[in-house]
PDB file of C-alpha atoms in Angstrom:
ATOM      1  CA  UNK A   1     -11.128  11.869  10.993  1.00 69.00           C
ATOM      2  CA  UNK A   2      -7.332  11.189  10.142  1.00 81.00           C
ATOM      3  CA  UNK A   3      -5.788   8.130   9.125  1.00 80.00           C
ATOM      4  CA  UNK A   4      -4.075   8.025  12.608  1.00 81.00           C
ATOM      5  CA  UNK A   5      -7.326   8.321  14.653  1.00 85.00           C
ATOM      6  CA  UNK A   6      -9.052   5.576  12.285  1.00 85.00           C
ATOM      7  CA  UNK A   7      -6.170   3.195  12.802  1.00 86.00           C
ATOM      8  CA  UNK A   8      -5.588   4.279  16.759  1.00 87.00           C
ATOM      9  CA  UNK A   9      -9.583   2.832  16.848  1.00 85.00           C
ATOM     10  CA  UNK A  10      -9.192  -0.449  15.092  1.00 85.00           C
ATOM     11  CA  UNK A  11      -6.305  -1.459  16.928  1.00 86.00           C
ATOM     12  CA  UNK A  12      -7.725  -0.737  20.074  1.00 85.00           C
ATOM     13  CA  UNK A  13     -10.642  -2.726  19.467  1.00 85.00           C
ATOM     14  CA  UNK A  14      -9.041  -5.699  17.820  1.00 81.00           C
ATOM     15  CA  UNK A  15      -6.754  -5.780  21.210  1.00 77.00           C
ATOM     16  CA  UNK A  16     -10.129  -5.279  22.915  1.00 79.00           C
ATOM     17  CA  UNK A  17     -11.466  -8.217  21.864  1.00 78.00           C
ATOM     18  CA  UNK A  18      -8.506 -10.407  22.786  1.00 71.00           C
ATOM     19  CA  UNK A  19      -9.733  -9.977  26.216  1.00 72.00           C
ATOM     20  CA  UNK A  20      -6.956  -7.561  27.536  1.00 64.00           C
ATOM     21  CA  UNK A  21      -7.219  -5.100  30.270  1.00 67.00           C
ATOM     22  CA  UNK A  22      -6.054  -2.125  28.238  1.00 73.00           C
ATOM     23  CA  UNK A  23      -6.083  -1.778  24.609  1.00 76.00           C
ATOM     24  CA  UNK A  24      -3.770   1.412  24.329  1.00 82.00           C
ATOM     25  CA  UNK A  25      -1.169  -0.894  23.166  1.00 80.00           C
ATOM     26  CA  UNK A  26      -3.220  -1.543  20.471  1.00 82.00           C
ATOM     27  CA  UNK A  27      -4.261   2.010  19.693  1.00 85.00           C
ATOM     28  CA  UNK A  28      -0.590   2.491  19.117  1.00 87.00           C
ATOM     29  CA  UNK A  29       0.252  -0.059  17.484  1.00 85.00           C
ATOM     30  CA  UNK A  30      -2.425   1.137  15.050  1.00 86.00           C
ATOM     31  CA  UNK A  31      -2.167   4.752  15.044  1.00 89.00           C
ATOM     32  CA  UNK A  32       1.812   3.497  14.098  1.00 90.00           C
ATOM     33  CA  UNK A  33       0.448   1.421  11.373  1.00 88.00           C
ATOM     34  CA  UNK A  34      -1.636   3.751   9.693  1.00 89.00           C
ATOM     35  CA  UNK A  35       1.452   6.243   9.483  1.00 89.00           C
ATOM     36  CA  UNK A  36       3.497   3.511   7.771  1.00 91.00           C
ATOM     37  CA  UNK A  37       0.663   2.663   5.360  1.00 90.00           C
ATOM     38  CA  UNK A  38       0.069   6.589   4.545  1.00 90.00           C
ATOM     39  CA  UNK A  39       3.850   6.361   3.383  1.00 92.00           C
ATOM     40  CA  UNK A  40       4.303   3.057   1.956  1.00 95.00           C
ATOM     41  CA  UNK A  41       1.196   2.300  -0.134  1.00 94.00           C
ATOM     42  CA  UNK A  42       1.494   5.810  -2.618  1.00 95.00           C
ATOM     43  CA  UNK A  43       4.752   4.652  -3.432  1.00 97.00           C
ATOM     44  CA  UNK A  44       3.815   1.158  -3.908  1.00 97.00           C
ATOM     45  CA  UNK A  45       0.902   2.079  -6.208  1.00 97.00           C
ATOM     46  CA  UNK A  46       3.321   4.156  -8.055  1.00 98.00           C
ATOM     47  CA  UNK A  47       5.830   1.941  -8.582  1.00 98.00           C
ATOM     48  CA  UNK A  48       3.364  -1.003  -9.662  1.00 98.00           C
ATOM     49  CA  UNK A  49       1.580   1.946 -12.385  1.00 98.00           C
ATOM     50  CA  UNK A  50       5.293   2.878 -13.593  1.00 97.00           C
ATOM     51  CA  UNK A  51       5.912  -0.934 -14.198  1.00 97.00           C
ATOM     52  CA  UNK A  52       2.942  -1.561 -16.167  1.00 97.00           C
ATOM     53  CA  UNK A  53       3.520   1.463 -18.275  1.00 97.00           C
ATOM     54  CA  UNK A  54       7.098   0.236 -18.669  1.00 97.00           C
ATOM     55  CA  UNK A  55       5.866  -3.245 -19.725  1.00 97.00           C
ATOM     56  CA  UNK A  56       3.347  -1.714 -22.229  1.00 97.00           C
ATOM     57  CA  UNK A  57       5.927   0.217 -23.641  1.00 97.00           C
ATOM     58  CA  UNK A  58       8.151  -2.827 -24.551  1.00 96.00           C
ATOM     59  CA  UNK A  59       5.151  -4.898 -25.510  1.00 96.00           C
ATOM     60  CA  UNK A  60       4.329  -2.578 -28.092  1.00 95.00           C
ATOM     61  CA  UNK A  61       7.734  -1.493 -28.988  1.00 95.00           C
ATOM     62  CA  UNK A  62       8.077  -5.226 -29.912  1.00 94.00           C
ATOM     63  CA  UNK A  63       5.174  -5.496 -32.109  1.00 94.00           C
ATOM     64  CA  UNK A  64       6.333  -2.317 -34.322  1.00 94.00           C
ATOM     65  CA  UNK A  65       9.298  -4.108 -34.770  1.00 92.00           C
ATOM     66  CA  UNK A  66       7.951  -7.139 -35.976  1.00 91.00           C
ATOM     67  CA  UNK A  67       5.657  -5.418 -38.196  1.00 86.00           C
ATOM     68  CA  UNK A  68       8.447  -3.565 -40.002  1.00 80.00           C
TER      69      UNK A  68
END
């Protein structure tokens, strides 16, 4: 089952449960979310990994040079 389907399904029943007549509007808002996430979240995992390795990098490029 895709992302799109999973998401389509929670947001339909979280609008469910507020007691509305239809909860399409929810299965698109969700399907629309899960899209979004599929892009966004790789590249904020990358870019959080990249930083860290960056950090390390200068952390121990520092200590070398104090220990020279």
């Amino acid at each position: 089952m895709g992302a799109t389907t999973i998401g389509a399904l929670i947001g339909g029943a979280i609008d469910g449960m507020s007691g509305d007549d239809s909860a399409a509007d929810g299965a698109l808002i969700g399907a629309v979310t899960a899209n979004v996430l599929k892009v966004v979240l790789p590249i904020a995992v990358t870019y959080a990994i990249g930083w860290g390795v960056l950090k390390g990098v200068a952390v121990l490029s520092d200590r070398i040079k104090e220990a020279v």
